[in-house]
mmCIF file of C-alpha atoms and ligand atoms in Angstrom:
data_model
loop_
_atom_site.group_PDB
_atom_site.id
_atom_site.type_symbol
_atom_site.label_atom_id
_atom_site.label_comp_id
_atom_site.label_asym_id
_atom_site.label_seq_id
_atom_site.Cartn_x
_atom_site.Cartn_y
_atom_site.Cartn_z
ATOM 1 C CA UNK A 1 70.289 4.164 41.021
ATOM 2 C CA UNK A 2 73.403 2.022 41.233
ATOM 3 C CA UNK A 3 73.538 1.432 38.061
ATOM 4 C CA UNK A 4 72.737 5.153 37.064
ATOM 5 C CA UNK A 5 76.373 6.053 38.952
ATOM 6 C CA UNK A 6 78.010 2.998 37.323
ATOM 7 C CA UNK A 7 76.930 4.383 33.949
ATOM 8 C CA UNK A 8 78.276 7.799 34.679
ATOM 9 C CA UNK A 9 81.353 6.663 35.926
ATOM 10 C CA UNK A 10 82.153 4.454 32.964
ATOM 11 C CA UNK A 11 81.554 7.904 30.767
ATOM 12 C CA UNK A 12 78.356 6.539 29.552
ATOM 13 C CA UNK A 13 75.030 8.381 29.216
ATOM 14 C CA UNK A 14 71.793 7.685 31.348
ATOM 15 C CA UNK A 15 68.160 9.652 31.005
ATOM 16 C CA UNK A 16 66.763 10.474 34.625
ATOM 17 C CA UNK A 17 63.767 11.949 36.101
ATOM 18 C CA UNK A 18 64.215 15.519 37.396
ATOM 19 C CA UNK A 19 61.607 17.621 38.982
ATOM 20 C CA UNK A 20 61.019 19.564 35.642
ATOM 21 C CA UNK A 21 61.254 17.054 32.656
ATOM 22 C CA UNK A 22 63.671 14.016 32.162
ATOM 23 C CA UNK A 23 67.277 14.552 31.796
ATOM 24 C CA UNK A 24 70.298 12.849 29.732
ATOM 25 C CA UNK A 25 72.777 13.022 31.987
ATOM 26 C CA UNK A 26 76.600 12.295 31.414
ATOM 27 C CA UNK A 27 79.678 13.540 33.639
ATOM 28 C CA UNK A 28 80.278 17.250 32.737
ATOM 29 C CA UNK A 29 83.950 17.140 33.048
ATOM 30 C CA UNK A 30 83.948 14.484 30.696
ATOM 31 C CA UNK A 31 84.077 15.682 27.255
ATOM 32 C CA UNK A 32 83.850 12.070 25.500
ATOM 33 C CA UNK A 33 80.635 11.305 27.324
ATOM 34 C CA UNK A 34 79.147 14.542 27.036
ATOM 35 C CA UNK A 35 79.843 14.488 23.319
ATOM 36 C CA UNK A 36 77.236 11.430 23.446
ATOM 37 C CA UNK A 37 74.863 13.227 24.676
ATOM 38 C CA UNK A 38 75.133 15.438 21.635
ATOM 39 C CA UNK A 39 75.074 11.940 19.091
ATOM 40 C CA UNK A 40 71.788 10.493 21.124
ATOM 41 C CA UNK A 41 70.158 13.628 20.663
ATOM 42 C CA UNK A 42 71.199 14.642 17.106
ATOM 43 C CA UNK A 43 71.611 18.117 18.716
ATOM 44 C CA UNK A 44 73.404 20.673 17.148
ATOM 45 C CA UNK A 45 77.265 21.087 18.714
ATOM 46 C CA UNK A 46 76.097 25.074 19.176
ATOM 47 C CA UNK A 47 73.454 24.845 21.552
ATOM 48 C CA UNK A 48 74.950 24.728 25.473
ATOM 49 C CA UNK A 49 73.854 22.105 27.928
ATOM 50 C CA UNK A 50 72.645 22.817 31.814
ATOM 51 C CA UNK A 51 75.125 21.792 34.369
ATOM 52 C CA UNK A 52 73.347 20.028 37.672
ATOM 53 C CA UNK A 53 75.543 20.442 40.723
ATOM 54 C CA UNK A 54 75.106 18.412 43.693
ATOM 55 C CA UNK A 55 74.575 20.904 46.228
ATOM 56 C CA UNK A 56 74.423 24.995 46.591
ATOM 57 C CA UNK A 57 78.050 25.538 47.005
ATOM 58 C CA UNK A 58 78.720 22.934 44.152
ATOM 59 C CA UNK A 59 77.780 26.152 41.699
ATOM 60 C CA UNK A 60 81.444 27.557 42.918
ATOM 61 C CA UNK A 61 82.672 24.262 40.990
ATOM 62 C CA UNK A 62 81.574 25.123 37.311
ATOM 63 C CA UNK A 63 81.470 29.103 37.645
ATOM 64 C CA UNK A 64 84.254 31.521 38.303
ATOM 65 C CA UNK A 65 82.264 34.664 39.688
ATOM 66 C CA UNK A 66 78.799 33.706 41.380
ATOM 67 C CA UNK A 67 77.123 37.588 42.119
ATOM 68 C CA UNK A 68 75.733 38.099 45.216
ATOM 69 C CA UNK A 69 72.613 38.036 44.017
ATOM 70 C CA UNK A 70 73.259 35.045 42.426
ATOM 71 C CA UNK A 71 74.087 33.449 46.139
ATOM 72 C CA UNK A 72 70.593 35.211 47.169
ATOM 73 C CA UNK A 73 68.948 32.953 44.365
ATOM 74 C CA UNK A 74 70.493 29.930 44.772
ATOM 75 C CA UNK A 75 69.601 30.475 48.862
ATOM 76 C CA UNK A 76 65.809 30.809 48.010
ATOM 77 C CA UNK A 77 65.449 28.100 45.163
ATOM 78 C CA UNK A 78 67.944 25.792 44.931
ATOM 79 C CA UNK A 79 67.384 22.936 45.084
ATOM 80 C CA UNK A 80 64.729 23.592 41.947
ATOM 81 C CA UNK A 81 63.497 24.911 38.923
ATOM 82 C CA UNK A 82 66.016 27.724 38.383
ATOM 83 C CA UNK A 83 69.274 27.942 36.079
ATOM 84 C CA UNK A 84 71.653 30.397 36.624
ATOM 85 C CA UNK A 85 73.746 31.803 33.433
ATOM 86 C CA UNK A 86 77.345 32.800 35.039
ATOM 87 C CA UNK A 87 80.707 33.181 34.057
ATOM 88 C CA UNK A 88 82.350 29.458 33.423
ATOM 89 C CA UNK A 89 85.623 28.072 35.097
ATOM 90 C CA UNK A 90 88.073 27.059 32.480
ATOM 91 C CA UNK A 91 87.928 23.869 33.434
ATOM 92 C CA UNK A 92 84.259 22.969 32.161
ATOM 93 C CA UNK A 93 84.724 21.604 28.940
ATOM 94 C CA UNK A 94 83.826 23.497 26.024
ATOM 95 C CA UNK A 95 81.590 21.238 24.372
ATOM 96 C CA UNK A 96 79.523 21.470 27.357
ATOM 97 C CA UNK A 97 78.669 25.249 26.667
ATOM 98 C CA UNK A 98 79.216 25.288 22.872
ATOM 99 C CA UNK A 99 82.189 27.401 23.543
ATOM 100 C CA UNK A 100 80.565 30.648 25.641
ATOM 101 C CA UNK A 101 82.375 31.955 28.369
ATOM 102 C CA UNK A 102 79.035 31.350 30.287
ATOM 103 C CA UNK A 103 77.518 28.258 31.980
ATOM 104 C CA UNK A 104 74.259 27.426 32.752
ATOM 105 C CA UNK A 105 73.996 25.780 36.120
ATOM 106 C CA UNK A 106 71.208 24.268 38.530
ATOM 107 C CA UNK A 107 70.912 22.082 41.088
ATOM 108 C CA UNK A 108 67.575 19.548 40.879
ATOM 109 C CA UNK A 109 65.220 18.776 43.792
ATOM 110 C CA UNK A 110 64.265 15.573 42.400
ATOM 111 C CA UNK A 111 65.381 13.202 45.574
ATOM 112 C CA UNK A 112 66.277 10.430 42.815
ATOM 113 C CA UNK A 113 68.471 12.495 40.585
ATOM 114 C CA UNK A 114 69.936 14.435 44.072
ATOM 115 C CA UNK A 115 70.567 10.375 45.283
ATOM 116 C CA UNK A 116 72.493 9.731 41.837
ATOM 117 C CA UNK A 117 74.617 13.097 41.638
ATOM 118 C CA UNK A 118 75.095 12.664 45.176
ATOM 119 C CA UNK A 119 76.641 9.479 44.469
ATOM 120 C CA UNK A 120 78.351 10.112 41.760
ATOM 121 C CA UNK A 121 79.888 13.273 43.217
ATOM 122 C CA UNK A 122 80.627 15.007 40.101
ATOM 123 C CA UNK A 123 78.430 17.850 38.116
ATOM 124 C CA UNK A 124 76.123 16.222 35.564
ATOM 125 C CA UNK A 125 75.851 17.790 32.421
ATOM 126 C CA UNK A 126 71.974 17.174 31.393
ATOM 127 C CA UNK A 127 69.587 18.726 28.745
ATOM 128 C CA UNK A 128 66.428 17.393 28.528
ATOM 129 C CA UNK A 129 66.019 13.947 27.364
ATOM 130 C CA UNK A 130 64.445 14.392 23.733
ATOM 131 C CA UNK A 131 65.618 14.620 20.199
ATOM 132 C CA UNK A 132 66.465 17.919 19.355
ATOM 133 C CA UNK A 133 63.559 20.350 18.321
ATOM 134 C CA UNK A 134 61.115 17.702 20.184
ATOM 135 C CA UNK A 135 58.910 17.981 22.980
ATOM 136 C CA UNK A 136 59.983 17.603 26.584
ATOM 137 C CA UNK A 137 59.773 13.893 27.989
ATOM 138 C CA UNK A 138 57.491 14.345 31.564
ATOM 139 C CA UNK A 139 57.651 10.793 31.790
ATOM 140 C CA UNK A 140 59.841 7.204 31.507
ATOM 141 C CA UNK A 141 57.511 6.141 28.540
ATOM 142 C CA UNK A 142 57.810 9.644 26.894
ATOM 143 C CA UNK A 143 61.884 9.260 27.021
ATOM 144 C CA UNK A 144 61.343 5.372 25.406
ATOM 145 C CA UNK A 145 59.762 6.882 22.825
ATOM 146 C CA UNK A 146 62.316 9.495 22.192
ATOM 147 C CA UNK A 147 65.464 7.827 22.648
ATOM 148 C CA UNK A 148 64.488 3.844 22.954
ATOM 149 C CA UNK A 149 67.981 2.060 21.578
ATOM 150 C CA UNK A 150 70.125 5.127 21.907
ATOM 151 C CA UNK A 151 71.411 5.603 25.317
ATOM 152 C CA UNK A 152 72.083 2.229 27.729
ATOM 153 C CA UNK A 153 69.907 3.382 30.629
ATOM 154 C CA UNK A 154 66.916 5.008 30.845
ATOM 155 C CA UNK A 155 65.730 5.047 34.749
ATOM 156 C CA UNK A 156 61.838 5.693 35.006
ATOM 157 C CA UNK A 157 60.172 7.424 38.076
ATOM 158 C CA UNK A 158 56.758 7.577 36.725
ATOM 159 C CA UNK A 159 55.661 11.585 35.822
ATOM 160 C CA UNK A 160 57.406 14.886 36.497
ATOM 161 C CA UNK A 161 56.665 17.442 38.931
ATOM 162 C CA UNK A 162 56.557 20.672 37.290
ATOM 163 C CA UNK A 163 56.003 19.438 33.522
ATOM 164 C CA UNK A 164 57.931 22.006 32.200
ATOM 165 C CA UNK A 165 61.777 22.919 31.806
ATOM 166 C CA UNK A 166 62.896 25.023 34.698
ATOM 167 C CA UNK A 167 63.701 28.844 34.254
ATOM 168 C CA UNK A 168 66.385 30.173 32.700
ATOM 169 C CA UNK A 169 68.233 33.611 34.465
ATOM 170 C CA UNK A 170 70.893 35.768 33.524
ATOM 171 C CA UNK A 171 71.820 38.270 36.776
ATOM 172 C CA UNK A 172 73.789 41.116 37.299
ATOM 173 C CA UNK A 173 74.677 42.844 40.092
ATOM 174 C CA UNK A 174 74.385 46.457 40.935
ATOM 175 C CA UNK A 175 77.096 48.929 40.412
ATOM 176 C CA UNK A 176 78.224 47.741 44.206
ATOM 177 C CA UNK A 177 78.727 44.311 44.718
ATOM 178 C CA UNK A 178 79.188 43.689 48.251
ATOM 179 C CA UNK A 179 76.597 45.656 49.611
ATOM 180 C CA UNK A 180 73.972 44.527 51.715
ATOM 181 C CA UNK A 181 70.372 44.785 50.982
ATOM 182 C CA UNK A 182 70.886 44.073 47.094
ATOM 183 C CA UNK A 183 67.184 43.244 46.671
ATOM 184 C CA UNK A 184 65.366 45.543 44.175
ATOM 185 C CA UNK A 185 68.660 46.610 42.573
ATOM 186 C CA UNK A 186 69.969 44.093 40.604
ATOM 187 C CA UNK A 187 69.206 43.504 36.802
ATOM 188 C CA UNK A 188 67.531 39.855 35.987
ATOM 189 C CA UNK A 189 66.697 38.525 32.941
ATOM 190 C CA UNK A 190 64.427 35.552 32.009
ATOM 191 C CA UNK A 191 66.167 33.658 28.946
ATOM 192 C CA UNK A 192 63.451 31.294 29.035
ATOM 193 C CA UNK A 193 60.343 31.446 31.478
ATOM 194 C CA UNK A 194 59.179 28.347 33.434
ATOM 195 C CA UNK A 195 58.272 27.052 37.091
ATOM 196 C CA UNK A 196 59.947 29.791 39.044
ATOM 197 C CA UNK A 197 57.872 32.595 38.274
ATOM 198 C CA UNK A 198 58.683 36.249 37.052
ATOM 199 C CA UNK A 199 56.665 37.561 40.305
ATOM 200 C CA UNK A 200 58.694 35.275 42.798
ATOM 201 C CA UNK A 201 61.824 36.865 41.079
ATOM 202 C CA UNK A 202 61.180 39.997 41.417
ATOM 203 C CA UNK A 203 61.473 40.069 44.873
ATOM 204 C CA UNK A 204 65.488 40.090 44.325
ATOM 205 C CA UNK A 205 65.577 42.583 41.396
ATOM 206 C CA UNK A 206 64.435 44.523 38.280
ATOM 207 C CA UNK A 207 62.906 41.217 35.860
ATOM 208 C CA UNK A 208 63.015 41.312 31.787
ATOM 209 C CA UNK A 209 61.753 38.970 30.050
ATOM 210 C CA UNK A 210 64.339 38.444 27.035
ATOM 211 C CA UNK A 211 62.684 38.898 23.637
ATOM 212 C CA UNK A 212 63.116 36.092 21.048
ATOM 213 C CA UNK A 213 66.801 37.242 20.391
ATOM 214 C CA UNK A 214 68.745 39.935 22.226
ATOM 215 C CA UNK A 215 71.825 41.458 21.022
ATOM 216 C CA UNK A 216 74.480 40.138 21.918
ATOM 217 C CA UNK A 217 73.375 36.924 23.355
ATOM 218 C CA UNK A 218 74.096 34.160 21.231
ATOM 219 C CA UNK A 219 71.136 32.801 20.083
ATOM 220 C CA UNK A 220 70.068 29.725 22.073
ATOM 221 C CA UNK A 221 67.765 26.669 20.509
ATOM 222 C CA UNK A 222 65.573 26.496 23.734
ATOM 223 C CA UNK A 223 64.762 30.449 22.322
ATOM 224 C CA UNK A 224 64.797 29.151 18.774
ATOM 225 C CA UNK A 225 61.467 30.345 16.837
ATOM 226 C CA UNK A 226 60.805 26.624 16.279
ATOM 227 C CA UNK A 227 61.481 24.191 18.934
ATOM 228 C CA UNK A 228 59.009 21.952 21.593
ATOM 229 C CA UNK A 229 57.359 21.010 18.485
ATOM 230 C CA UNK A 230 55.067 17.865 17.871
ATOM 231 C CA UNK A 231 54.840 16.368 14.422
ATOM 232 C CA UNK A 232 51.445 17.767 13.880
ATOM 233 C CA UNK A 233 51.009 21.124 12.772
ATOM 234 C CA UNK A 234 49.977 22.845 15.781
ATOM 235 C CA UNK A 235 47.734 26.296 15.937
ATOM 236 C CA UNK A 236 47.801 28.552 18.566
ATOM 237 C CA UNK A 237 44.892 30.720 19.212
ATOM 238 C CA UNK A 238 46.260 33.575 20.918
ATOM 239 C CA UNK A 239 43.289 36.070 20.335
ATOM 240 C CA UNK A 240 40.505 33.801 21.332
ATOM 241 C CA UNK A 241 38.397 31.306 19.719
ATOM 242 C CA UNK A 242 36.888 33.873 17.062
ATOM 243 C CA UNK A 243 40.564 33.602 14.437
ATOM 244 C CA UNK A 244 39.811 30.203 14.091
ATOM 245 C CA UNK A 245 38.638 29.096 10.511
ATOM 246 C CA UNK A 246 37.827 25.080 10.073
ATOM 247 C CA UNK A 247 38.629 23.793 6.642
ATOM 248 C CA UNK A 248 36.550 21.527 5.095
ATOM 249 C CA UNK A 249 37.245 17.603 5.814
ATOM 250 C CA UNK A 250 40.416 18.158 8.024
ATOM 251 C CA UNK A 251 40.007 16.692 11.454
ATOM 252 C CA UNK A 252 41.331 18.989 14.655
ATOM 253 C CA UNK A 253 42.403 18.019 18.043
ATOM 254 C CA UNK A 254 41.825 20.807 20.687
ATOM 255 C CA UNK A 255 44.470 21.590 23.244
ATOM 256 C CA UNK A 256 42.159 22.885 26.257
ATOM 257 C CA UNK A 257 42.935 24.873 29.460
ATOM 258 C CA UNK A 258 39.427 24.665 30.936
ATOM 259 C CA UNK A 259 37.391 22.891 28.882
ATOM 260 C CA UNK A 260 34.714 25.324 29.833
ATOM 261 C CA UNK A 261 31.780 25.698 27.530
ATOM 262 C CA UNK A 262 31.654 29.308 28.285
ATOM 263 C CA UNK A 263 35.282 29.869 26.641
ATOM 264 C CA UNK A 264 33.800 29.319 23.222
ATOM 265 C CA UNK A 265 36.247 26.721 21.896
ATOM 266 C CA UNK A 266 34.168 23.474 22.634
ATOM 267 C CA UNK A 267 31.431 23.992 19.761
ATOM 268 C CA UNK A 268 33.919 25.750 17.235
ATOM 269 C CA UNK A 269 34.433 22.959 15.158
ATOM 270 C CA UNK A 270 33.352 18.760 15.796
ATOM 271 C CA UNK A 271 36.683 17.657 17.613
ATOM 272 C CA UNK A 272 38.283 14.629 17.028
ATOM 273 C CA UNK A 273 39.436 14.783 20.224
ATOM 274 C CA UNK A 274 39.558 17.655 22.883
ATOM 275 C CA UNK A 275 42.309 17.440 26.099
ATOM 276 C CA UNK A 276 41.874 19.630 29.289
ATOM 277 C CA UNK A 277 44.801 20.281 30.923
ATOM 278 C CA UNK A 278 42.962 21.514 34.133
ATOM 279 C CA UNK A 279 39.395 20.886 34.186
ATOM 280 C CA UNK A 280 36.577 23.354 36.198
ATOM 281 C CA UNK A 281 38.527 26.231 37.381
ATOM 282 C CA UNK A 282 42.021 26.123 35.405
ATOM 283 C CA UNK A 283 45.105 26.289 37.440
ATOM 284 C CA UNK A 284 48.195 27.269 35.430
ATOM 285 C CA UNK A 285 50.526 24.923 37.421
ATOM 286 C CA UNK A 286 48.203 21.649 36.931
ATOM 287 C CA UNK A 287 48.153 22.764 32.720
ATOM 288 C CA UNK A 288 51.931 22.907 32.887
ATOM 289 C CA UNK A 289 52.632 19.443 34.244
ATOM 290 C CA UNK A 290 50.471 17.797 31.757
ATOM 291 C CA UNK A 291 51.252 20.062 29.234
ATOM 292 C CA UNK A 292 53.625 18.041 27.220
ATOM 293 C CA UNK A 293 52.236 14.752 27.583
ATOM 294 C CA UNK A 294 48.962 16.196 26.238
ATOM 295 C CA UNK A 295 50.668 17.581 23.320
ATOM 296 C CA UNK A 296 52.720 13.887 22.998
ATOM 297 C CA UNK A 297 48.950 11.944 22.900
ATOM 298 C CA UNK A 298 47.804 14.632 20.451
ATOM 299 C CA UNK A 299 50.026 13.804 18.731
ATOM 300 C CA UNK A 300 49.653 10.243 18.183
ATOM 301 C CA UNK A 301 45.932 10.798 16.957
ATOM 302 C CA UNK A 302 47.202 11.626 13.275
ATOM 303 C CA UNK A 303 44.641 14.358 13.265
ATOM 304 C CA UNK A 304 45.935 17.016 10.667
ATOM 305 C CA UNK A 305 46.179 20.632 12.889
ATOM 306 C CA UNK A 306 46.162 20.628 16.780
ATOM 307 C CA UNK A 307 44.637 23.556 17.790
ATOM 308 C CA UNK A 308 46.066 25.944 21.274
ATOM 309 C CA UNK A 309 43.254 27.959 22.996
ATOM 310 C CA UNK A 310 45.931 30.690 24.890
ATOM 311 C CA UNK A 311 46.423 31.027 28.334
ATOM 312 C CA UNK A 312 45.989 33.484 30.965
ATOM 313 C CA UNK A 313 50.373 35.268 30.709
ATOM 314 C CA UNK A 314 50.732 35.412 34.331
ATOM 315 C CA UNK A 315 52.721 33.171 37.017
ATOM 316 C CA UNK A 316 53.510 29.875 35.163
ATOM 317 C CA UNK A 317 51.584 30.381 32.038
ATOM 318 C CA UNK A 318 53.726 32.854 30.654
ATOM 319 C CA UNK A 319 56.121 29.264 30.129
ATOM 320 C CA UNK A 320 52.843 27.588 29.186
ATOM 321 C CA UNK A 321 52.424 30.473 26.257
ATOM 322 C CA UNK A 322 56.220 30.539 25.702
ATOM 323 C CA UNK A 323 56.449 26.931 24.639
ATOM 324 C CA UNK A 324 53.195 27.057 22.916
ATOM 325 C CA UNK A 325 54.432 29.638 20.637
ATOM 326 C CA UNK A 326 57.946 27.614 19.488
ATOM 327 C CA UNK A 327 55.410 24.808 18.812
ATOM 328 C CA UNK A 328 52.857 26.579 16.697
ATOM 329 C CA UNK A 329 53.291 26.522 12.916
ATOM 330 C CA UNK A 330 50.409 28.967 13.270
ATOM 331 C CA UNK A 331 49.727 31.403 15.237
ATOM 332 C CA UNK A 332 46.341 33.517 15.133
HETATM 333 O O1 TXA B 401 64.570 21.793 33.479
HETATM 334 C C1 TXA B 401 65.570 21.823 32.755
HETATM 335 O O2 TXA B 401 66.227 22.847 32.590
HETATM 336 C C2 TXA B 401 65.961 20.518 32.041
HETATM 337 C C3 TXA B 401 66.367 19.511 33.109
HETATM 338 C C4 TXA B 401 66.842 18.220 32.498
HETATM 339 O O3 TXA B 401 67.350 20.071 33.920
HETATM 340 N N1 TXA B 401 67.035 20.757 31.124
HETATM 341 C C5 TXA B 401 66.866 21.409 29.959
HETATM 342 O O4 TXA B 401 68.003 21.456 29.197
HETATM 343 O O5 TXA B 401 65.820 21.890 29.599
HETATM 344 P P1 TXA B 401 68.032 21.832 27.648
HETATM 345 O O6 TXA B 401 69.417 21.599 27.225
HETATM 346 O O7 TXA B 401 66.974 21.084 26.953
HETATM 347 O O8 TXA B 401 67.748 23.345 27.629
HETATM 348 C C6 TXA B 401 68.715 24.214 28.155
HETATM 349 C C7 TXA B 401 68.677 25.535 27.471
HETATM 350 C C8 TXA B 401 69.041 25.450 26.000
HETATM 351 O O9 TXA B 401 68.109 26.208 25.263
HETATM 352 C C9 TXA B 401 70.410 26.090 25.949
HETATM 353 O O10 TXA B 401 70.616 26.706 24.711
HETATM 354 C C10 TXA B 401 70.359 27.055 27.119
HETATM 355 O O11 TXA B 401 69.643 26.352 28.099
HETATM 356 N N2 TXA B 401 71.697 27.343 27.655
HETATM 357 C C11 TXA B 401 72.608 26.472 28.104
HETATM 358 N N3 TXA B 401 73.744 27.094 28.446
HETATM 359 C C12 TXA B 401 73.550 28.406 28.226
HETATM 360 C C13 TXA B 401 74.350 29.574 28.383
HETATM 361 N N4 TXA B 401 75.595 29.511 28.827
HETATM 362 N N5 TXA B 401 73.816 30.762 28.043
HETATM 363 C C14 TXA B 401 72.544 30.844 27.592
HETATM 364 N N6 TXA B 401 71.737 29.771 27.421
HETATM 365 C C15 TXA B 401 72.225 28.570 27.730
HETATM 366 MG MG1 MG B 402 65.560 20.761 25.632
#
């Protein structure tokens, strides 16, 4: 951890655990080590990075107008899975939000990375710790194998807690800010699903979930068509096990949520290799955490098509589906 803070300080970069996925963190008011970040990735200079502040009133630091039910949000779920998209103070550097007049900030629950920013005192600019395009790292090993001989620190903490990046939310307030009892009135918008579900949101407002692009929202890579992707070709079977057609002599990797012989997916086709991401009964959460590190071993098998069996759109597995999609090549 010490030298975590010594490597922010210095305006250096360092990958740590959070409770969603790993992070590359560098200082956010720092637009020299936040350009690194950028190099280690090899990620475009037009996609915006998260801002982690260090506690709930630490979100007055990077944005200018925080709606109350913004406040409300940050109340219930902060520290956690949630980013808030608000209006930026001038003095976050653009590079850290491509140039919008918007900033996406959060504040993580993971006591090693609250330790660190603690620490360090300062916001922490951190997308997630992969090459652009990639998958998610959910683990210390996962982030070696992204970025081994790239960044000067890596700190490992073993596996992640929710598996999956943490939801993105774009709020606006009724027509009268100020007044109590703003629950059920304000307008929310889910830029990209994840842990914190579109049920526990809608407690504090009308929910959309934002189609691929939306007009007049610039177009963000996380919502890119293509993106969470492992090397393999990967096929999602959205309608079921019957739109799947083997071709002769390939060999196919299945992607299970149940592994249940009943689904129909087990005997479509002789496996190379079938992974369940929640054996017996299927619970969405479970699939999420080991959904990347799945996809990651999958992908090591240099089978030629990993194949998706859908899940169940509710609670978390609308993020499961989400990031299934961006990594599909195929989709039937
Ligand atoms: O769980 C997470 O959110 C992880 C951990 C490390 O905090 N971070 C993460 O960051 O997933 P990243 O950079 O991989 O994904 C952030 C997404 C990107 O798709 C980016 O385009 C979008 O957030 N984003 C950032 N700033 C934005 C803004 N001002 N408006 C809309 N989207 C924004
Ligand atoms: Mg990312």
């Amino acid at each position: 951890m010490a030298a975590a803070v010594e490597v922010l300080r210095d305006g250096e970069i360092v990958a740590l655990p959070t409770e969603t996925v790993y992070g590359l963190a560098a200082d956010a008011f720092n637009a020299e080590a936040v350009a690194k970040v950028f190099e280690a990735k090899e990620r475009p200079s037009f996609d915006p990075l998260i801002v982690h502040v260090t506690s709930r009133r630490g979100v007055d630091e990077v944005a200018l107008e925080v709606p109350e039910v913004a406040r409300a949000l940050v109340e219930e779920f902060w520290p956690g899975a949630l980013t808030l998209v608000l209006k930026k103070r001038p003095e976050v550097p653009d590079i850290v939000t491509a140039g919008l007049e918007t900033v996406a900030v959060r504040m993580s629950a993971h006591p090693l990375f609250r330790k660190v920013a603690k620490e360090f005192g300062r916001p922490i600019a951190a997308p997630s710790a992969n090459r652009f395009g990639s998958m998610s790292p959910t683990s210390g090993s996962a982030v070696v194998a992204e970025l081994d001989g790239r960044i000067p620190l890596i700190v490992n903490d073993g596996g992640t807690n929710w598996g999956i990046e943490s939801t993105i939310i774009r709020v606006e307030d009724p027509e009268e800010p100020g007044v109590k009892g703003l629950k059920g009135k304000a307008k929310i918008t889910v830029l990209r699903a994840g842990p914190v579900t579109v049920e526990e949101l809608k407690k504090f407002g009308k929910v959309t979930v934002a189609a691929k692009e939306v007009e007049g929202e610039p177009v963000v890579p996380g919502r890119l068509e293509s993106h969470y992707a492992p090397k393999t070709p990967l096929r999602l079977l959205e309608s079921g096990p019957a739109g799947f057609v083997a071709e002769e002599g390939k060999r196919y990797a299945l992607l299970s949520y149940r592994g249940g012989e009943k689904d129909g997916y087990l005997d479509l086709v002789e496996w190379e290799e079938v992974k369940v991401l929640s054996p017996g009964k299927g619970k969405l959460p479970e699939a999420a955490v080991r959904l990347f590190s799945v996809m990651r071993q999958l992908d090591g098998l240099g089978v030629d098509e990993i194949v998706a069996e859908g899940f169940p759109e509710h609670g978390v597995g609308l993020a499961i589906m989400d990031r299934l999609r961006r990594a599909a090549s195929e989709c039937s």
